[in-house]
């Protein structure tokens, strides 16, 4: 007998367990003074309202623990605002505010642990043969090999039975022509049918849609991609017309831009007040003693939408005419003694927090290049300008992976742009924090290409 391919109880059970965790922590860790019927109703209704609006619970078969991790952090952030708002209106003693941060931290930790356990159990249940669906593909094209990688992964619970196509094939998974598919689907209790639209006529496709609707079969159509699919693509609907957006940038969302900008302002102010306030006069003396010239080095670089801005650095070289044409190289004679220390520790980049505060840059993002470099790379490096969909950063994903400073081999700039584009397409607050942490770690340990 076939195991059920899905369970209507998964979402209700998850909701109940989440509410048990929230209420359990509040009851056991919060003083009775601040826990009553009103507060419990507020916390539970807020959770249900926020998760509903975030569409948090419906999970796709291909979803893993890390799949919608950004949505999970968004939930914690929004629910946290509701949590502390209630305490603010309840007149909580400010002396205990740290304690309530701890309580909320425990709630988030337990919810995250449950999420990990949930996907761990689902994974192992599917590996044992449960929660599976039988699938076939109608129409063979280039996408079949790619989609097979998903079907062949036992984690997702698919059982790939084969494909139908009007062009005969010697493949062991070839099941026959398109007309043979209807009988096979019914006889073998197929749950989902994936159809390559480019391989079927309009009549064949309509017959397949009618057949699926009349036999409770889930039909999924793979559109003709013309080989232009990208990992950043998304599908939007204009009335009933699906439209492929080939370049979806997470930072195009208003909430993402606002939250990142808020973090940039707070973080840059902390660095300016706590570090630069005393470091600037100290370095002014040291730099001036060693070589004549200004404290700051200003250079025109390209930022968001390829717009130019003055990028600031502590001057680490003797004044020279090649500063805007030639990047620093290993054992560069232009670099001063104090400049070597500044560049080795990346302290020379700290004035860019003023650029962040002014809105020209972000704390994390693709590093801004000189105007001369942009003019060169946008011609010689494919998709180079994609990195300009977001603000440039003081540090970035390419930099923590070792692709910083001098470009020695063509692969250096190609890998740098590849990582920059990945950042543009996959941005998340979690990724930013990871990059900041790794940047600090690398600066303390020293970097080979920091010269």
XYZ file of C-alpha atoms in Angstrom:
451
model
C 0.000 0.000 0.000
C 1.327 3.451 -0.882
C 2.350 5.747 1.951
C 0.517 9.050 2.019
C 2.366 11.615 -0.040
C 1.446 14.497 2.248
C -0.178 15.102 5.597
C -2.880 17.634 6.396
C -1.705 17.535 10.002
C 1.815 18.884 9.491
C 0.874 22.585 9.544
C -1.635 22.369 12.467
C 0.849 20.345 14.512
C 3.622 22.875 13.805
C 1.374 25.768 14.835
C 0.410 24.001 18.083
C 4.045 23.182 18.935
C 5.141 26.757 18.213
C 2.428 28.142 20.501
C 3.322 25.602 23.200
C 6.959 26.763 23.038
C 6.028 30.448 23.210
C 3.515 30.063 26.036
C 5.682 27.566 27.912
C 8.681 29.900 27.984
C 6.540 32.895 28.950
C 4.854 31.001 31.791
C 8.072 29.543 33.194
C 10.412 32.529 32.757
C 8.194 35.632 33.052
C 7.023 36.974 36.451
C 3.306 36.545 37.122
C 2.967 40.351 37.270
C 3.345 40.598 33.510
C 1.582 37.405 32.440
C -2.215 37.473 32.324
C -5.050 36.579 29.969
C -4.625 39.777 27.960
C -0.899 39.292 27.397
C -1.298 35.614 26.466
C -4.027 36.456 23.955
C -1.874 39.221 22.502
C 1.193 36.967 22.086
C -0.787 34.118 20.518
C -2.887 36.261 18.189
C 0.205 38.254 17.153
C 2.030 35.039 16.285
C -0.850 33.713 14.194
C -1.380 37.074 12.468
C 2.308 37.591 11.629
C 2.917 34.015 10.411
C -0.203 34.224 8.248
C 0.914 37.465 6.597
C 4.433 36.124 6.042
C 2.962 32.899 4.591
C 5.301 31.152 6.999
C 3.750 27.707 7.361
C 3.057 26.343 3.853
C 6.204 24.360 2.988
C 7.288 23.104 -0.406
C 8.503 19.538 -0.860
C 11.941 20.823 -1.858
C 12.258 22.941 1.282
C 15.089 22.313 3.740
C 16.127 23.913 7.012
C 18.076 26.675 5.245
C 15.632 27.185 2.358
C 13.523 29.953 3.909
C 15.894 30.943 6.697
C 15.458 34.613 5.769
C 11.699 34.337 6.291
C 12.363 32.812 9.711
C 14.561 35.764 10.738
C 11.955 38.199 9.387
C 9.392 36.451 11.598
C 11.620 36.701 14.670
C 12.228 40.394 13.994
C 8.572 41.333 13.495
C 7.294 39.157 16.338
C 10.045 40.568 18.555
C 8.761 44.086 17.900
C 5.274 42.967 18.950
C 6.700 41.196 22.017
C 8.578 44.241 23.313
C 5.804 46.647 22.345
C 3.450 44.837 24.723
C 5.955 45.059 27.541
C 6.439 48.770 26.855
C 2.703 49.438 27.184
C 2.492 47.160 30.222
C 4.870 49.358 32.198
C 7.701 46.855 32.618
C 10.465 47.975 34.970
C 13.350 49.118 32.761
C 15.808 47.383 35.090
C 14.504 44.035 33.856
C 14.611 44.797 30.127
C 17.763 42.677 29.671
C 15.957 39.778 31.269
C 13.125 40.036 28.746
C 15.646 40.036 25.935
C 16.903 36.749 27.388
C 13.349 35.366 27.502
C 12.774 36.255 23.859
C 16.168 34.791 22.942
C 15.143 31.479 24.542
C 11.871 31.522 22.561
C 13.731 32.060 19.272
C 16.304 29.405 20.145
C 13.668 26.760 20.926
C 11.675 27.637 17.791
C 14.845 27.266 15.703
C 15.671 23.930 17.332
C 12.151 22.692 16.582
C 12.554 23.783 12.934
C 15.813 21.811 12.688
C 14.251 18.728 14.334
C 11.228 18.980 12.016
C 13.307 18.906 8.836
C 15.596 16.234 10.286
C 12.612 13.959 10.931
C 11.067 14.684 7.518
C 14.365 13.900 5.829
C 14.796 10.577 7.612
C 11.146 9.631 7.118
C 11.524 10.124 3.370
C 14.810 8.210 3.319
C 12.903 5.285 4.831
C 10.362 5.466 1.990
C 7.608 7.574 3.511
C 5.947 10.780 2.308
C 6.821 10.138 -1.348
C 5.174 11.117 -4.627
C 5.375 9.268 -7.967
C 6.323 11.566 -10.851
C 6.733 11.327 -14.618
C 7.912 13.858 -17.194
C 6.204 14.441 -20.547
C 8.475 15.927 -23.192
C 12.235 15.544 -23.152
C 14.420 18.661 -23.402
C 17.561 20.109 -21.801
C 15.745 20.694 -18.527
C 15.040 17.000 -17.950
C 18.601 16.272 -16.852
C 18.534 19.217 -14.429
C 15.175 18.359 -12.915
C 16.277 14.724 -12.522
C 18.835 15.925 -9.973
C 15.946 17.000 -7.757
C 13.915 13.839 -8.370
C 16.911 11.581 -7.636
C 17.569 13.229 -4.270
C 15.896 10.937 -1.683
C 15.638 13.876 0.727
C 12.756 15.347 -1.290
C 10.683 12.161 -1.474
C 10.209 11.969 -5.254
C 10.007 8.648 -7.083
C 10.890 9.297 -10.698
C 9.235 6.705 -12.944
C 10.455 7.928 -16.347
C 9.574 10.204 -19.256
C 7.353 10.231 -22.344
C 8.332 11.839 -25.614
C 7.256 11.501 -29.238
C 10.917 11.048 -30.219
C 11.909 7.476 -29.372
C 14.852 7.052 -27.024
C 17.103 4.179 -25.903
C 17.190 5.572 -22.378
C 16.191 3.089 -19.665
C 13.701 5.634 -18.306
C 11.911 6.163 -21.648
C 8.274 5.049 -21.275
C 6.840 5.730 -24.731
C 5.095 8.426 -26.744
C 2.959 11.217 -25.332
C -0.288 9.346 -26.141
C 0.917 6.379 -24.049
C 1.248 8.561 -20.963
C -2.449 8.769 -19.970
C -2.910 5.041 -19.395
C 0.445 4.702 -17.634
C -0.348 7.603 -15.272
C -3.629 5.997 -14.201
C -2.295 2.429 -13.957
C 0.742 3.397 -11.864
C -0.941 5.937 -9.563
C 1.218 8.862 -10.642
C 0.836 11.883 -8.332
C 2.590 14.621 -10.296
C 3.238 15.140 -13.993
C 5.918 17.547 -15.208
C 5.413 18.733 -18.753
C 7.998 20.447 -21.011
C 5.827 22.990 -22.825
C 8.290 23.434 -25.695
C 7.909 19.776 -26.710
C 4.099 19.714 -27.003
C 1.620 21.288 -29.367
C -1.147 23.512 -28.061
C -3.677 20.694 -28.585
C -1.517 18.116 -26.758
C -0.990 20.528 -23.890
C -4.701 21.311 -23.557
C -5.573 17.598 -23.606
C -3.035 16.992 -20.869
C -4.463 19.820 -18.735
C -7.995 18.405 -19.120
C -6.815 14.878 -18.320
C -4.989 16.033 -15.161
C -7.980 18.069 -13.922
C -10.389 15.173 -14.486
C -8.224 12.594 -12.713
C -6.919 14.512 -9.694
C -3.390 14.611 -11.075
C -1.104 17.524 -10.259
C 0.267 18.979 -13.496
C 3.350 21.209 -13.503
C 4.459 22.892 -16.704
C 8.100 23.666 -17.438
C 8.078 26.779 -19.685
C 10.263 27.096 -22.764
C 13.276 28.882 -21.328
C 15.231 29.609 -24.513
C 18.330 28.935 -22.323
C 17.938 32.197 -20.404
C 17.104 30.878 -16.925
C 19.125 32.305 -14.044
C 19.254 31.418 -10.347
C 17.911 34.909 -9.541
C 14.833 34.515 -11.739
C 11.321 34.759 -10.316
C 7.842 34.449 -11.780
C 5.388 37.336 -11.493
C 1.763 37.399 -12.561
C 0.189 40.219 -14.546
C -3.488 39.365 -14.309
C -3.333 35.693 -15.396
C -0.180 36.046 -17.486
C 3.041 34.638 -15.941
C 6.067 36.856 -16.563
C 9.648 35.752 -15.900
C 11.764 38.327 -14.079
C 15.305 37.208 -14.866
C 17.021 39.386 -12.259
C 15.331 39.449 -8.876
C 17.373 41.466 -6.377
C 16.412 40.980 -2.698
C 17.465 44.551 -1.885
C 14.810 45.862 -4.275
C 12.273 45.135 -1.523
C 11.480 48.199 0.562
C 11.773 46.434 3.923
C 15.176 45.019 2.922
C 16.509 48.423 1.829
C 15.224 50.169 4.950
C 16.569 47.530 7.356
C 19.980 47.465 5.657
C 20.167 51.257 5.618
C 19.191 51.408 9.301
C 21.961 48.945 10.147
C 24.459 50.925 8.030
C 23.668 54.162 9.869
C 23.861 52.620 13.344
C 27.024 50.610 12.609
C 28.846 53.496 10.913
C 27.972 55.919 13.734
C 29.359 53.461 16.286
C 32.642 53.160 14.354
C 32.910 56.924 13.790
C 32.203 57.801 17.437
C 34.042 54.927 19.137
C 37.024 54.474 16.797
C 37.545 57.287 14.301
C 37.001 60.045 16.881
C 40.401 59.273 18.446
C 42.071 57.442 15.545
C 41.819 60.345 13.080
C 43.939 62.848 15.106
C 46.462 60.114 15.956
C 46.913 59.050 12.334
C 47.001 62.674 11.227
C 50.185 63.130 13.224
C 51.774 59.836 12.157
C 50.995 60.257 8.447
C 52.072 63.906 8.370
C 55.380 63.142 10.131
C 56.333 60.510 7.555
C 55.247 62.174 4.307
C 53.710 65.488 3.245
C 50.173 65.513 1.967
C 46.561 65.206 3.166
C 45.325 62.751 5.820
C 42.638 61.338 3.542
C 43.033 59.975 0.047
C 39.977 60.657 -2.156
C 39.296 58.704 -5.311
C 36.394 58.720 -7.768
C 34.745 55.290 -7.831
C 31.547 53.858 -9.245
C 28.703 52.910 -6.925
C 24.997 52.127 -7.146
C 23.672 52.291 -10.730
C 27.243 53.124 -11.839
C 27.065 56.598 -10.299
C 30.390 58.154 -9.267
C 31.270 59.240 -5.737
C 34.382 60.218 -3.790
C 35.626 57.165 -1.884
C 37.653 58.002 1.251
C 40.692 56.204 2.659
C 43.507 57.040 5.033
C 46.426 57.977 2.796
C 48.854 55.053 2.777
C 51.097 56.170 -0.093
C 53.329 59.076 -0.838
C 51.512 61.531 -3.110
C 51.919 60.398 -6.728
C 50.380 60.914 -10.155
C 49.565 57.218 -10.682
C 47.270 56.869 -7.663
C 44.111 56.960 -9.808
C 45.509 54.716 -12.519
C 47.510 51.957 -10.862
C 46.431 49.727 -7.960
C 48.892 48.934 -5.194
C 51.106 45.950 -5.961
C 53.260 43.744 -3.746
C 56.320 45.645 -2.430
C 54.947 48.848 -3.984
C 57.503 51.625 -3.397
C 54.735 54.227 -3.155
C 53.442 52.735 0.117
C 54.804 54.461 3.238
C 55.908 52.671 6.426
C 52.786 53.649 8.331
C 50.847 52.886 5.141
C 52.021 49.270 5.190
C 50.554 48.847 8.664
C 47.305 50.544 7.668
C 46.896 48.382 4.577
C 47.905 45.147 6.305
C 45.258 45.666 9.001
C 42.717 47.274 6.586
C 42.593 50.333 8.868
C 43.075 52.489 5.761
C 39.491 51.596 4.757
C 37.857 52.927 7.967
C 37.120 56.456 6.614
C 34.655 54.786 4.242
C 32.256 54.644 7.185
C 31.740 58.339 6.386
C 30.747 57.218 2.876
C 28.335 54.746 4.461
C 26.818 57.441 6.674
C 26.372 59.715 3.647
C 24.626 56.906 1.746
C 27.221 56.364 -0.993
C 28.220 52.963 0.336
C 27.028 50.163 2.600
C 28.964 48.291 5.283
C 28.726 45.123 3.168
C 28.548 44.945 -0.615
C 30.728 44.563 -3.720
C 33.895 46.640 -3.369
C 33.797 49.840 -5.457
C 36.292 49.993 -8.305
C 38.112 52.929 -9.821
C 36.343 54.541 -12.770
C 39.156 53.391 -15.063
C 38.703 49.785 -13.919
C 34.931 49.898 -14.414
C 35.371 51.158 -17.971
C 37.742 48.268 -18.651
C 35.902 45.437 -16.862
C 32.421 46.247 -18.135
C 33.731 45.406 -21.601
C 36.038 42.499 -20.779
C 34.084 40.746 -17.971
C 30.666 39.272 -18.715
C 27.817 40.609 -16.510
C 30.250 42.874 -14.652
C 27.693 45.654 -14.163
C 25.276 43.357 -12.280
C 27.300 44.195 -9.149
C 26.085 47.798 -9.481
C 22.479 46.821 -8.718
C 23.379 47.371 -5.034
C 25.511 49.853 -3.110
C 29.215 49.060 -2.891
C 30.551 47.970 0.483
C 33.529 48.436 2.773
C 33.831 44.662 2.753
C 32.207 41.967 0.664
C 31.843 38.277 -0.043
C 34.666 38.277 -2.602
C 37.024 39.943 -0.112
C 36.526 37.371 2.666
C 37.115 34.612 0.102
C 40.548 36.016 -0.721
C 39.733 37.952 -3.906
C 40.872 41.414 -2.894
C 43.538 43.899 -3.911
C 45.742 43.355 -6.938
C 44.396 41.435 -9.940
C 47.234 39.137 -10.982
C 45.432 36.514 -13.084
C 42.254 36.839 -15.193
C 40.617 34.324 -12.846
C 41.008 36.781 -9.960
C 38.578 39.309 -11.402
C 36.269 36.605 -12.810
C 35.917 34.928 -9.404
C 35.499 38.299 -7.711
C 32.618 39.251 -10.013
C 31.078 35.783 -9.651
C 30.966 36.207 -5.862
C 29.724 39.799 -6.182
C 26.823 38.639 -8.349
C 26.050 35.825 -5.905
C 25.836 38.430 -3.125
C 23.522 40.639 -5.203
C 21.200 37.708 -5.922
C 21.303 36.008 -2.499
C 21.566 38.928 -0.056
C 20.233 38.397 3.443
C 20.956 39.969 6.871
C 22.468 36.652 7.914
C 24.935 36.786 4.991
C 25.899 40.359 5.932
C 26.627 39.382 9.547
C 28.666 36.398 8.368
C 30.763 38.624 6.080
C 31.340 41.210 8.837
C 32.435 38.510 11.278
C 34.804 36.924 8.751
C 36.215 40.352 7.819
C 37.104 41.109 11.451
C 38.577 37.621 11.854
C 40.708 38.024 8.708
C 41.894 41.503 9.741
C 43.050 40.224 13.141
C 44.848 37.256 11.588
C 46.304 39.180 8.651
C 45.611 38.611 4.956
C 48.092 37.562 2.312
C 46.851 40.074 -0.293
C 46.529 43.020 2.123
C 49.417 45.117 0.792
